[in-house]
Amino acid sequence: SYFLRHARSRNYVSESEACKLESVPLDFGDYHPLKPITVTESKTKKMNRKGSTSSTSSSSSSSMMDPLSSVLDGTDPLSLFAAAADPVTTAAPTDGARRKRDKDESSAVGSDFEPWSSKRGEILARYTTTEKLSIVSGFHRKATTTGSAVSEKVRTRLEELDDLEEGSQKELLNLTQQDYMNRIEELNQSLKDAWSSDQKVKALKIVIQCSKLLSDTTVIQFYPSKFVLITDILDTFGKLVYERILSMCMDNRVSLPDNFSPESVNDTAKETCLNWFFKIASIRELIPRFYVEAAILKCNKFLSKTGISECLPRLTSMIRGIGDPLVAVYARAYLCRVGMEVAPQLKESLNKNFFDFLLTFKQIHGDMVQNQLVVQCVEIPLYLTLYSPAIDWILQCIAYHAPDVLLTEMMERCKKLGNNALLLNSVMSAFRAEFIAARSMDFIAMIKECDESGFPKHLLFRSLGLNLALADPPENDRLQILNEAWKVITKLKNPQDYINCAEVWVEYTCRHFTKREVNTVLADVIKHMTPDRAFEDAYPQLQSIIQKVITYIYDFALLFSVEKFLPFLDMFQKESVRVEVCKCIMESFIKHQQESTKDPVILNALLHICKTMHDSVNALTLEDEKRMLAALINGFIKMVSFGRDFEQQLSFYVEARSMFCNLEPVLVQLIHSVNQLAMETRRVMKGNHSRKTAAFVRACVAFCFITIPSLSSIFTRLNLYLHSGQVALANQCLSQADAFFKAAVSLVPEVPKMISVDGKMRPSDAFLLEFLCNFFSTLLVVPDHPEQGVLFLVRGLLNVIQDYTWEDNSDDKIRIYTNVLHLLSAMTQEAYIYHVDKVDSNDTLYGGDSKFLAEINKLSETVVSQILDHLKTLGKEETLKRQSQLALYFFNTILAHGDLRNNRLNQLSVNLWNLAQKHGFADTKTMVKTLEYIKRRSKQPEMSHFTDLALRLPLQSRT
């Protein structure tokens, strides 16, 4: 009992003044802490760090040092790293080398060029087959004689190549598409294995065998995918050969620079390179010879400066010997692909390649092709789409950074060809969107002239629409363009063809027109997609349309005034898709809605959308998904405001609670929002509630009180009881505040030993300790209930803490008791450190009454005896460290809150100090700092008794 009978009397105002930082006048002439630090590079070298230039930082004030630079000893590690990595900083290049590098950079392909790798997956996904495929596989290696003469070795190798061409492989028939792809992948791996085991001829044989497959068009609709798979192998081979020859050029382990000249290549490497070209020249069949040579085109760099520029025209001419137009166009595409990689500056050869193709374009409609299509039962429109990837790629290569003159010339050439829909489609796919958009009406005229039978017009309009989504046509033409396109689109009978076009043109409509035109387009989509539930097969396109509409119309008052928008949403009948669309709309609302809203149209529509998301939650829904849905709904709730109509606001929250009861984070948000509403009411009334506002605030409090028990997380409930109790107290609802605090006290025994935090089980002690400390801070200002006795809430909480089952190795119970002493000490003061406005706390109610203080002393006596008893139980060897820490913790409590002029309290503090150090577990630094603090305090007024205390507190060494 002597602890609180001798609690230190506190004058909080003077203590606060004493603790304030000393204000120092500052001359802002030269220095200001927010002034930017200017960094100047110094050319001097530090002696202690050889080879690194130091950069020193200096501000305009010489006395002010940049703390980061001082830590780095004046050396910026990123600059050092860059200097080491960039040879330009170590050796200034000659003017000639710089000019050469600049020229190479300007001719290289930039990041704005869409690489082949990005098209690969799309082609494999689009061009599939269910028919059976065949592939040639297997090698019967002949035993080679070990002839000493070089000519014998060469002859043997040539015989091996001949052996390949004379049918020593077996043909695998009736493969599914997946089996075929697996077999190709096996061949790719065999190539790498053969190369790594130094079987170069076997590697070449694999590549030749694969290249031959490109002459086979028996399953014609799979050809584009076959081309992708086989050219992957060719690319691998080309890379292996190039790296092999490059490794032979290494001189003293230094490899050649990127822009090496043939003169710097040694004879051995050149001879090996020539050897490869001679081997390839001896391949008899045209297609494998062409493809394998194209694959190693880059190796010409080792032989001569003009090697590549000489080879490209020759390879282009070789393609003229390929009779099948589909095989030929893909060969041209491969040549363009390799050409863009190794010599993007040689555009003339690429252009010649394309013009060659135009000359042979009429072959597509020749008898040979027609007969082949009849045999394979393939329609002309499907056949023509097989050309698209190859022609698109050739045109993309030609159009890259090409002047408008060249593009116009190509457009004119395409015009001259009859039935040019296929080419026109590729031109629109490959040319710059700005070029196409500026000539939109010209393209529409060309589309109109096309023959419908070969290549459907709606695909041409789709390609045009894709360009107009990226670039704007002339303003005067915009409406006419839309009318011309939609005339064709709306006549489409096939829902899939229709929706593929409509999806593209919706974006154009949203970009350039008002809600009236957007509404018309949406109505047309609904009209086409509703019969026979056609929308069920078009969810991705319908989702895309919604995404485009909300991208351009993000004013939600305008969006929901589009009459057909909500009927459009009704087409999403599949729940998973509908939820995705709702999420999309809510994300847009949260992102773009700047001001809170009370618009009934927006509220009703978004409540319906949020309800759809909420109702999708079931037992199988993942926690991450629940979190995301709750975050979107909470974002909406926060944006709803009825201004000063607080009753309407509360009604909205009540409705929301009934709609979103399955998402706990939403209920938590609603409780916070209602508490905020109560505090806003208090602010408006300046704390002086009328009868009406007092009743309203009690309604808010009741909302929280009946909502909190429905939550599952125990700490969420505890914290919300505390928070809501504080709000009730602030609004002078004393009996309601007591009810919240009692509910919190009665919930403490239910706290489990382990709780789930971010999916992992953690001990709950630390969370409980934190909550109770917050609770104690609130209990200081809670007035006693006239019928409940003195400190009934504190007593109730202490009983609960006493009965709670704590872990054996935990001292949290005693730490809580120590915090209770802080609370009890604060309660004995004449005036409390803080108050709630217009609420009389116990300091006012009791006015320092001796009976009240006696009750506090009784409580403190119980608490102190509990602490001391626990310290005694920690006297065993394995718990001495905990005893030391707790003793020091209790010592600091007495130091802060006790009146140490009392001899018994003074003696207790000395005993605790000695106990903390007794077994050598005390942290010496902490002890020294604590003692220094006591000595500093002794110099303050009325603290002279601290001088004697300091003399009685010895510092013991660890030994």
PDB file of N, CA and C in Angstrom, residues 354-433:
ATOM      1  N   PHE A 354       9.426  -8.384-100.648  1.00  0.00           N
ATOM      2  CA  PHE A 354       7.985  -8.177-100.663  1.00  0.00           C
ATOM      3  C   PHE A 354       7.467  -7.990-102.094  1.00  0.00           C
ATOM      4  N   PHE A 355       8.209  -7.202-102.894  1.00  0.00           N
ATOM      5  CA  PHE A 355       7.761  -6.966-104.271  1.00  0.00           C
ATOM      6  C   PHE A 355       7.765  -8.269-105.069  1.00  0.00           C
ATOM      7  N   ASP A 356       8.743  -9.158-104.765  1.00  0.00           N
ATOM      8  CA  ASP A 356       8.749 -10.495-105.368  1.00  0.00           C
ATOM      9  C   ASP A 356       7.451 -11.231-105.036  1.00  0.00           C
ATOM     10  N   PHE A 357       7.065 -11.111-103.761  1.00  0.00           N
ATOM     11  CA  PHE A 357       5.839 -11.771-103.309  1.00  0.00           C
ATOM     12  C   PHE A 357       4.621 -11.235-104.079  1.00  0.00           C
ATOM     13  N   LEU A 358       4.577  -9.907-104.284  1.00  0.00           N
ATOM     14  CA  LEU A 358       3.448  -9.320-105.004  1.00  0.00           C
ATOM     15  C   LEU A 358       3.350  -9.862-106.434  1.00  0.00           C
ATOM     16  N   LEU A 359       4.546 -10.074-107.034  1.00  0.00           N
ATOM     17  CA  LEU A 359       4.550 -10.574-108.414  1.00  0.00           C
ATOM     18  C   LEU A 359       3.966 -11.984-108.503  1.00  0.00           C
ATOM     19  N   THR A 360       4.178 -12.764-107.423  1.00  0.00           N
ATOM     20  CA  THR A 360       3.705 -14.172-107.459  1.00  0.00           C
ATOM     21  C   THR A 360       2.372 -14.326-106.724  1.00  0.00           C
ATOM     22  N   PHE A 361       1.756 -13.187-106.342  1.00  0.00           N
ATOM     23  CA  PHE A 361       0.541 -13.232-105.520  1.00  0.00           C
ATOM     24  C   PHE A 361      -0.601 -13.991-106.203  1.00  0.00           C
ATOM     25  N   LYS A 362      -0.667 -13.857-107.513  1.00  0.00           N
ATOM     26  CA  LYS A 362      -1.774 -14.497-108.237  1.00  0.00           C
ATOM     27  C   LYS A 362      -1.725 -16.026-108.152  1.00  0.00           C
ATOM     28  N   GLN A 363      -0.532 -16.571-107.788  1.00  0.00           N
ATOM     29  CA  GLN A 363      -0.424 -18.041-107.624  1.00  0.00           C
ATOM     30  C   GLN A 363      -1.433 -18.565-106.602  1.00  0.00           C
ATOM     31  N   ILE A 364      -1.774 -17.714-105.628  1.00  0.00           N
ATOM     32  CA  ILE A 364      -2.682 -18.147-104.551  1.00  0.00           C
ATOM     33  C   ILE A 364      -3.997 -18.651-105.139  1.00  0.00           C
ATOM     34  N   HIS A 365      -4.407 -18.060-106.235  1.00  0.00           N
ATOM     35  CA  HIS A 365      -5.686 -18.449-106.834  1.00  0.00           C
ATOM     36  C   HIS A 365      -5.494 -19.397-108.027  1.00  0.00           C
ATOM     37  N   GLY A 366      -4.303 -19.996-108.114  1.00  0.00           N
ATOM     38  CA  GLY A 366      -4.007 -20.911-109.234  1.00  0.00           C
ATOM     39  C   GLY A 366      -4.609 -22.291-109.022  1.00  0.00           C
ATOM     40  N   ASP A 367      -4.521 -23.118-110.091  1.00  0.00           N
ATOM     41  CA  ASP A 367      -5.141 -24.452-110.054  1.00  0.00           C
ATOM     42  C   ASP A 367      -4.502 -25.362-109.018  1.00  0.00           C
ATOM     43  N   MET A 368      -3.156 -25.274-108.872  1.00  0.00           N
ATOM     44  CA  MET A 368      -2.459 -26.174-107.937  1.00  0.00           C
ATOM     45  C   MET A 368      -3.011 -26.001-106.514  1.00  0.00           C
ATOM     46  N   VAL A 369      -3.158 -24.732-106.120  1.00  0.00           N
ATOM     47  CA  VAL A 369      -3.652 -24.443-104.766  1.00  0.00           C
ATOM     48  C   VAL A 369      -5.098 -24.900-104.639  1.00  0.00           C
ATOM     49  N   GLN A 370      -5.915 -24.597-105.651  1.00  0.00           N
ATOM     50  CA  GLN A 370      -7.336 -24.967-105.598  1.00  0.00           C
ATOM     51  C   GLN A 370      -7.502 -26.476-105.442  1.00  0.00           C
ATOM     52  N   ASN A 371      -6.707 -27.243-106.210  1.00  0.00           N
ATOM     53  CA  ASN A 371      -6.790 -28.709-106.131  1.00  0.00           C
ATOM     54  C   ASN A 371      -6.405 -29.205-104.740  1.00  0.00           C
ATOM     55  N   GLN A 372      -5.342 -28.595-104.195  1.00  0.00           N
ATOM     56  CA  GLN A 372      -4.865 -28.979-102.854  1.00  0.00           C
ATOM     57  C   GLN A 372      -5.963 -28.723-101.806  1.00  0.00           C
ATOM     58  N   LEU A 373      -6.663 -27.603-101.926  1.00  0.00           N
ATOM     59  CA  LEU A 373      -7.708 -27.252-100.967  1.00  0.00           C
ATOM     60  C   LEU A 373      -8.893 -28.208-101.079  1.00  0.00           C
ATOM     61  N   VAL A 374      -9.205 -28.630-102.304  1.00  0.00           N
ATOM     62  CA  VAL A 374     -10.303 -29.588-102.505  1.00  0.00           C
ATOM     63  C   VAL A 374      -9.966 -30.898-101.799  1.00  0.00           C
ATOM     64  N   VAL A 375      -8.724 -31.367-101.979  1.00  0.00           N
ATOM     65  CA  VAL A 375      -8.290 -32.633-101.360  1.00  0.00           C
ATOM     66  C   VAL A 375      -8.400 -32.541 -99.832  1.00  0.00           C
ATOM     67  N   GLN A 376      -7.975 -31.373 -99.277  1.00  0.00           N
ATOM     68  CA  GLN A 376      -7.947 -31.239 -97.810  1.00  0.00           C
ATOM     69  C   GLN A 376      -9.252 -30.688 -97.227  1.00  0.00           C
ATOM     70  N   CYS A 377     -10.240 -30.421 -98.123  1.00  0.00           N
ATOM     71  CA  CYS A 377     -11.534 -29.892 -97.681  1.00  0.00           C
ATOM     72  C   CYS A 377     -11.379 -28.597 -96.886  1.00  0.00           C
ATOM     73  N   VAL A 378     -10.573 -27.688 -97.414  1.00  0.00           N
ATOM     74  CA  VAL A 378     -10.347 -26.392 -96.758  1.00  0.00           C
ATOM     75  C   VAL A 378     -10.945 -25.304 -97.635  1.00  0.00           C
ATOM     76  N   GLU A 379     -11.719 -24.409 -97.018  1.00  0.00           N
ATOM     77  CA  GLU A 379     -12.350 -23.312 -97.763  1.00  0.00           C
ATOM     78  C   GLU A 379     -11.325 -22.201 -98.012  1.00  0.00           C
ATOM     79  N   ILE A 380     -11.557 -21.431 -99.085  1.00  0.00           N
ATOM     80  CA  ILE A 380     -10.640 -20.335 -99.446  1.00  0.00           C
ATOM     81  C   ILE A 380     -10.473 -19.309 -98.304  1.00  0.00           C
ATOM     82  N   PRO A 381     -11.567 -18.831 -97.648  1.00  0.00           N
ATOM     83  CA  PRO A 381     -11.364 -17.838 -96.583  1.00  0.00           C
ATOM     84  C   PRO A 381     -10.430 -18.335 -95.478  1.00  0.00           C
ATOM     85  N   LEU A 382     -10.592 -19.619 -95.087  1.00  0.00           N
ATOM     86  CA  LEU A 382      -9.722 -20.184 -94.055  1.00  0.00           C
ATOM     87  C   LEU A 382      -8.290 -20.264 -94.567  1.00  0.00           C
ATOM     88  N   TYR A 383      -8.151 -20.685 -95.832  1.00  0.00           N
ATOM     89  CA  TYR A 383      -6.807 -20.809 -96.418  1.00  0.00           C
ATOM     90  C   TYR A 383      -6.095 -19.452 -96.423  1.00  0.00           C
ATOM     91  N   LEU A 384      -6.807 -18.405 -96.783  1.00  0.00           N
ATOM     92  CA  LEU A 384      -6.169 -17.080 -96.872  1.00  0.00           C
ATOM     93  C   LEU A 384      -5.692 -16.585 -95.505  1.00  0.00           C
ATOM     94  N   THR A 385      -6.411 -16.961 -94.435  1.00  0.00           N
ATOM     95  CA  THR A 385      -5.968 -16.511 -93.092  1.00  0.00           C
ATOM     96  C   THR A 385      -4.627 -17.133 -92.719  1.00  0.00           C
ATOM     97  N   LEU A 386      -4.258 -18.277 -93.369  1.00  0.00           N
ATOM     98  CA  LEU A 386      -2.960 -18.896 -93.064  1.00  0.00           C
ATOM     99  C   LEU A 386      -1.800 -17.993 -93.489  1.00  0.00           C
ATOM    100  N   TYR A 387      -2.063 -17.112 -94.451  1.00  0.00           N
ATOM    101  CA  TYR A 387      -1.009 -16.221 -94.932  1.00  0.00           C
ATOM    102  C   TYR A 387      -0.761 -15.038 -93.987  1.00  0.00           C
ATOM    103  N   SER A 388      -1.766 -14.742 -93.193  1.00  0.00           N
ATOM    104  CA  SER A 388      -1.709 -13.491 -92.420  1.00  0.00           C
ATOM    105  C   SER A 388      -0.444 -13.341 -91.557  1.00  0.00           C
ATOM    106  N   PRO A 389      -0.059 -14.330 -90.718  1.00  0.00           N
ATOM    107  CA  PRO A 389       1.126 -14.110 -89.874  1.00  0.00           C
ATOM    108  C   PRO A 389       2.378 -13.774 -90.691  1.00  0.00           C
ATOM    109  N   ALA A 390       2.555 -14.473 -91.832  1.00  0.00           N
ATOM    110  CA  ALA A 390       3.763 -14.256 -92.642  1.00  0.00           C
ATOM    111  C   ALA A 390       3.730 -12.879 -93.301  1.00  0.00           C
ATOM    112  N   ILE A 391       2.608 -12.534 -93.952  1.00  0.00           N
ATOM    113  CA  ILE A 391       2.535 -11.238 -94.648  1.00  0.00           C
ATOM    114  C   ILE A 391       2.589 -10.098 -93.632  1.00  0.00           C
ATOM    115  N   ASP A 392       1.898 -10.271 -92.477  1.00  0.00           N
ATOM    116  CA  ASP A 392       1.930  -9.228 -91.433  1.00  0.00           C
ATOM    117  C   ASP A 392       3.370  -8.968 -91.000  1.00  0.00           C
ATOM    118  N   TRP A 393       4.125 -10.061 -90.841  1.00  0.00           N
ATOM    119  CA  TRP A 393       5.508  -9.909 -90.362  1.00  0.00           C
ATOM    120  C   TRP A 393       6.375  -9.224 -91.421  1.00  0.00           C
ATOM    121  N   ILE A 394       6.239  -9.645 -92.683  1.00  0.00           N
ATOM    122  CA  ILE A 394       7.036  -9.032 -93.766  1.00  0.00           C
ATOM    123  C   ILE A 394       6.738  -7.534 -93.832  1.00  0.00           C
ATOM    124  N   LEU A 395       5.453  -7.200 -93.791  1.00  0.00           N
ATOM    125  CA  LEU A 395       5.067  -5.785 -93.877  1.00  0.00           C
ATOM    126  C   LEU A 395       5.518  -4.998 -92.649  1.00  0.00           C
ATOM    127  N   GLN A 396       5.486  -5.645 -91.476  1.00  0.00           N
ATOM    128  CA  GLN A 396       5.952  -4.948 -90.263  1.00  0.00           C
ATOM    129  C   GLN A 396       7.433  -4.600 -90.391  1.00  0.00           C
ATOM    130  N   CYS A 397       8.207  -5.541 -90.922  1.00  0.00           N
ATOM    131  CA  CYS A 397       9.656  -5.298 -91.109  1.00  0.00           C
ATOM    132  C   CYS A 397       9.886  -4.151 -92.097  1.00  0.00           C
ATOM    133  N   ILE A 398       9.112  -4.147 -93.191  1.00  0.00           N
ATOM    134  CA  ILE A 398       9.297  -3.107 -94.216  1.00  0.00           C
ATOM    135  C   ILE A 398       8.831  -1.741 -93.690  1.00  0.00           C
ATOM    136  N   ALA A 399       7.698  -1.751 -92.960  1.00  0.00           N
ATOM    137  CA  ALA A 399       7.096  -0.485 -92.529  1.00  0.00           C
ATOM    138  C   ALA A 399       7.831   0.154 -91.365  1.00  0.00           C
ATOM    139  N   TYR A 400       8.730  -0.618 -90.698  1.00  0.00           N
ATOM    140  CA  TYR A 400       9.418  -0.083 -89.519  1.00  0.00           C
ATOM    141  C   TYR A 400      10.278   1.121 -89.896  1.00  0.00           C
ATOM    142  N   HIS A 401       9.926   2.278 -89.338  1.00  0.00           N
ATOM    143  CA  HIS A 401      10.636   3.548 -89.586  1.00  0.00           C
ATOM    144  C   HIS A 401      10.715   3.894 -91.084  1.00  0.00           C
ATOM    145  N   ALA A 402       9.784   3.351 -91.882  1.00  0.00           N
ATOM    146  CA  ALA A 402       9.820   3.631 -93.326  1.00  0.00           C
ATOM    147  C   ALA A 402       9.141   4.975 -93.600  1.00  0.00           C
ATOM    148  N   PRO A 403       9.618   5.723 -94.605  1.00  0.00           N
ATOM    149  CA  PRO A 403       8.980   7.004 -94.934  1.00  0.00           C
ATOM    150  C   PRO A 403       7.589   6.775 -95.527  1.00  0.00           C
ATOM    151  N   ASP A 404       6.709   7.779 -95.412  1.00  0.00           N
ATOM    152  CA  ASP A 404       5.348   7.669 -95.934  1.00  0.00           C
ATOM    153  C   ASP A 404       5.319   7.391 -97.437  1.00  0.00           C
ATOM    154  N   VAL A 405       6.370   7.883 -98.146  1.00  0.00           N
ATOM    155  CA  VAL A 405       6.421   7.691 -99.610  1.00  0.00           C
ATOM    156  C   VAL A 405       6.413   6.192 -99.931  1.00  0.00           C
ATOM    157  N   LEU A 406       7.244   5.432 -99.206  1.00  0.00           N
ATOM    158  CA  LEU A 406       7.348   3.984 -99.460  1.00  0.00           C
ATOM    159  C   LEU A 406       6.009   3.302 -99.136  1.00  0.00           C
ATOM    160  N   LEU A 407       5.404   3.697 -98.010  1.00  0.00           N
ATOM    161  CA  LEU A 407       4.142   3.080 -97.611  1.00  0.00           C
ATOM    162  C   LEU A 407       3.044   3.385 -98.642  1.00  0.00           C
ATOM    163  N   THR A 408       3.045   4.626 -99.128  1.00  0.00           N
ATOM    164  CA  THR A 408       2.059   4.999-100.148  1.00  0.00           C
ATOM    165  C   THR A 408       2.259   4.170-101.419  1.00  0.00           C
ATOM    166  N   GLU A 409       3.549   3.973-101.799  1.00  0.00           N
ATOM    167  CA  GLU A 409       3.860   3.172-103.002  1.00  0.00           C
ATOM    168  C   GLU A 409       3.328   1.747-102.839  1.00  0.00           C
ATOM    169  N   MET A 410       3.530   1.170-101.647  1.00  0.00           N
ATOM    170  CA  MET A 410       3.053  -0.200-101.406  1.00  0.00           C
ATOM    171  C   MET A 410       1.533  -0.259-101.469  1.00  0.00           C
ATOM    172  N   MET A 411       0.899   0.771-100.892  1.00  0.00           N
ATOM    173  CA  MET A 411      -0.554   0.820-100.912  1.00  0.00           C
ATOM    174  C   MET A 411      -1.068   0.842-102.358  1.00  0.00           C
ATOM    175  N   GLU A 412      -0.401   1.622-103.205  1.00  0.00           N
ATOM    176  CA  GLU A 412      -0.792   1.718-104.620  1.00  0.00           C
ATOM    177  C   GLU A 412      -0.614   0.375-105.319  1.00  0.00           C
ATOM    178  N   ARG A 413       0.506  -0.313-105.005  1.00  0.00           N
ATOM    179  CA  ARG A 413       0.758  -1.621-105.631  1.00  0.00           C
ATOM    180  C   ARG A 413      -0.327  -2.622-105.236  1.00  0.00           C
ATOM    181  N   CYS A 414      -0.724  -2.553-103.945  1.00  0.00           N
ATOM    182  CA  CYS A 414      -1.780  -3.463-103.475  1.00  0.00           C
ATOM    183  C   CYS A 414      -3.090  -3.186-104.215  1.00  0.00           C
ATOM    184  N   LYS A 415      -3.365  -1.890-104.473  1.00  0.00           N
ATOM    185  CA  LYS A 415      -4.592  -1.506-105.170  1.00  0.00           C
ATOM    186  C   LYS A 415      -4.670  -2.154-106.546  1.00  0.00           C
ATOM    187  N   LYS A 416      -3.491  -2.222-107.210  1.00  0.00           N
ATOM    188  CA  LYS A 416      -3.462  -2.722-108.592  1.00  0.00           C
ATOM    189  C   LYS A 416      -3.775  -4.209-108.667  1.00  0.00           C
ATOM    190  N   LEU A 417      -3.531  -4.941-107.570  1.00  0.00           N
ATOM    191  CA  LEU A 417      -3.791  -6.389-107.581  1.00  0.00           C
ATOM    192  C   LEU A 417      -5.290  -6.637-107.420  1.00  0.00           C
ATOM    193  N   GLY A 418      -5.827  -7.554-108.186  1.00  0.00           N
ATOM    194  CA  GLY A 418      -7.238  -7.904-108.032  1.00  0.00           C
ATOM    195  C   GLY A 418      -7.449  -8.721-106.766  1.00  0.00           C
ATOM    196  N   ASN A 419      -8.641  -8.619-106.183  1.00  0.00           N
ATOM    197  CA  ASN A 419      -8.989  -9.401-104.999  1.00  0.00           C
ATOM    198  C   ASN A 419      -7.913  -9.317-103.911  1.00  0.00           C
ATOM    199  N   ASN A 420      -7.612  -8.087-103.502  1.00  0.00           N
ATOM    200  CA  ASN A 420      -6.459  -7.861-102.622  1.00  0.00           C
ATOM    201  C   ASN A 420      -6.809  -7.744-101.141  1.00  0.00           C
ATOM    202  N   ALA A 421      -7.925  -8.336-100.705  1.00  0.00           N
ATOM    203  CA  ALA A 421      -8.369  -8.198 -99.315  1.00  0.00           C
ATOM    204  C   ALA A 421      -7.324  -8.697 -98.321  1.00  0.00           C
ATOM    205  N   LEU A 422      -6.707  -9.850 -98.639  1.00  0.00           N
ATOM    206  CA  LEU A 422      -5.684 -10.421 -97.750  1.00  0.00           C
ATOM    207  C   LEU A 422      -4.540  -9.431 -97.542  1.00  0.00           C
ATOM    208  N   LEU A 423      -4.045  -8.853 -98.671  1.00  0.00           N
ATOM    209  CA  LEU A 423      -2.940  -7.894 -98.576  1.00  0.00           C
ATOM    210  C   LEU A 423      -3.368  -6.640 -97.835  1.00  0.00           C
ATOM    211  N   LEU A 424      -4.569  -6.182 -98.138  1.00  0.00           N
ATOM    212  CA  LEU A 424      -5.077  -4.963 -97.511  1.00  0.00           C
ATOM    213  C   LEU A 424      -5.147  -5.147 -95.994  1.00  0.00           C
ATOM    214  N   ASN A 425      -5.592  -6.317 -95.582  1.00  0.00           N
ATOM    215  CA  ASN A 425      -5.675  -6.614 -94.144  1.00  0.00           C
ATOM    216  C   ASN A 425      -4.291  -6.565 -93.501  1.00  0.00           C
ATOM    217  N   SER A 426      -3.307  -7.150 -94.188  1.00  0.00           N
ATOM    218  CA  SER A 426      -1.949  -7.155 -93.650  1.00  0.00           C
ATOM    219  C   SER A 426      -1.348  -5.756 -93.626  1.00  0.00           C
ATOM    220  N   VAL A 427      -1.650  -4.962 -94.658  1.00  0.00           N
ATOM    221  CA  VAL A 427      -1.164  -3.568 -94.678  1.00  0.00           C
ATOM    222  C   VAL A 427      -1.702  -2.830 -93.450  1.00  0.00           C
ATOM    223  N   MET A 428      -2.999  -3.005 -93.171  1.00  0.00           N
ATOM    224  CA  MET A 428      -3.581  -2.315 -92.019  1.00  0.00           C
ATOM    225  C   MET A 428      -3.041  -2.854 -90.696  1.00  0.00           C
ATOM    226  N   SER A 429      -2.623  -4.100 -90.678  1.00  0.00           N
ATOM    227  CA  SER A 429      -2.053  -4.682 -89.451  1.00  0.00           C
ATOM    228  C   SER A 429      -0.628  -4.209 -89.219  1.00  0.00           C
ATOM    229  N   ALA A 430       0.123  -4.001 -90.322  1.00  0.00           N
ATOM    230  CA  ALA A 430       1.559  -3.763 -90.192  1.00  0.00           C
ATOM    231  C   ALA A 430       1.951  -2.287 -90.212  1.00  0.00           C
ATOM    232  N   PHE A 431       1.210  -1.457 -90.970  1.00  0.00           N
ATOM    233  CA  PHE A 431       1.622  -0.057 -91.106  1.00  0.00           C
ATOM    234  C   PHE A 431       1.290   0.733 -89.836  1.00  0.00           C
ATOM    235  N   ARG A 432       1.948   1.870 -89.690  1.00  0.00           N
ATOM    236  CA  ARG A 432       1.726   2.724 -88.531  1.00  0.00           C
ATOM    237  C   ARG A 432       0.255   3.154 -88.454  1.00  0.00           C
ATOM    238  N   ALA A 433      -0.283   3.144 -87.241  1.00  0.00           N
ATOM    239  CA  ALA A 433      -1.699   3.488 -87.054  1.00  0.00           C
ATOM    240  C   ALA A 433      -1.986   4.906 -87.556  1.00  0.00           C
TER     241      ALA A 433
END
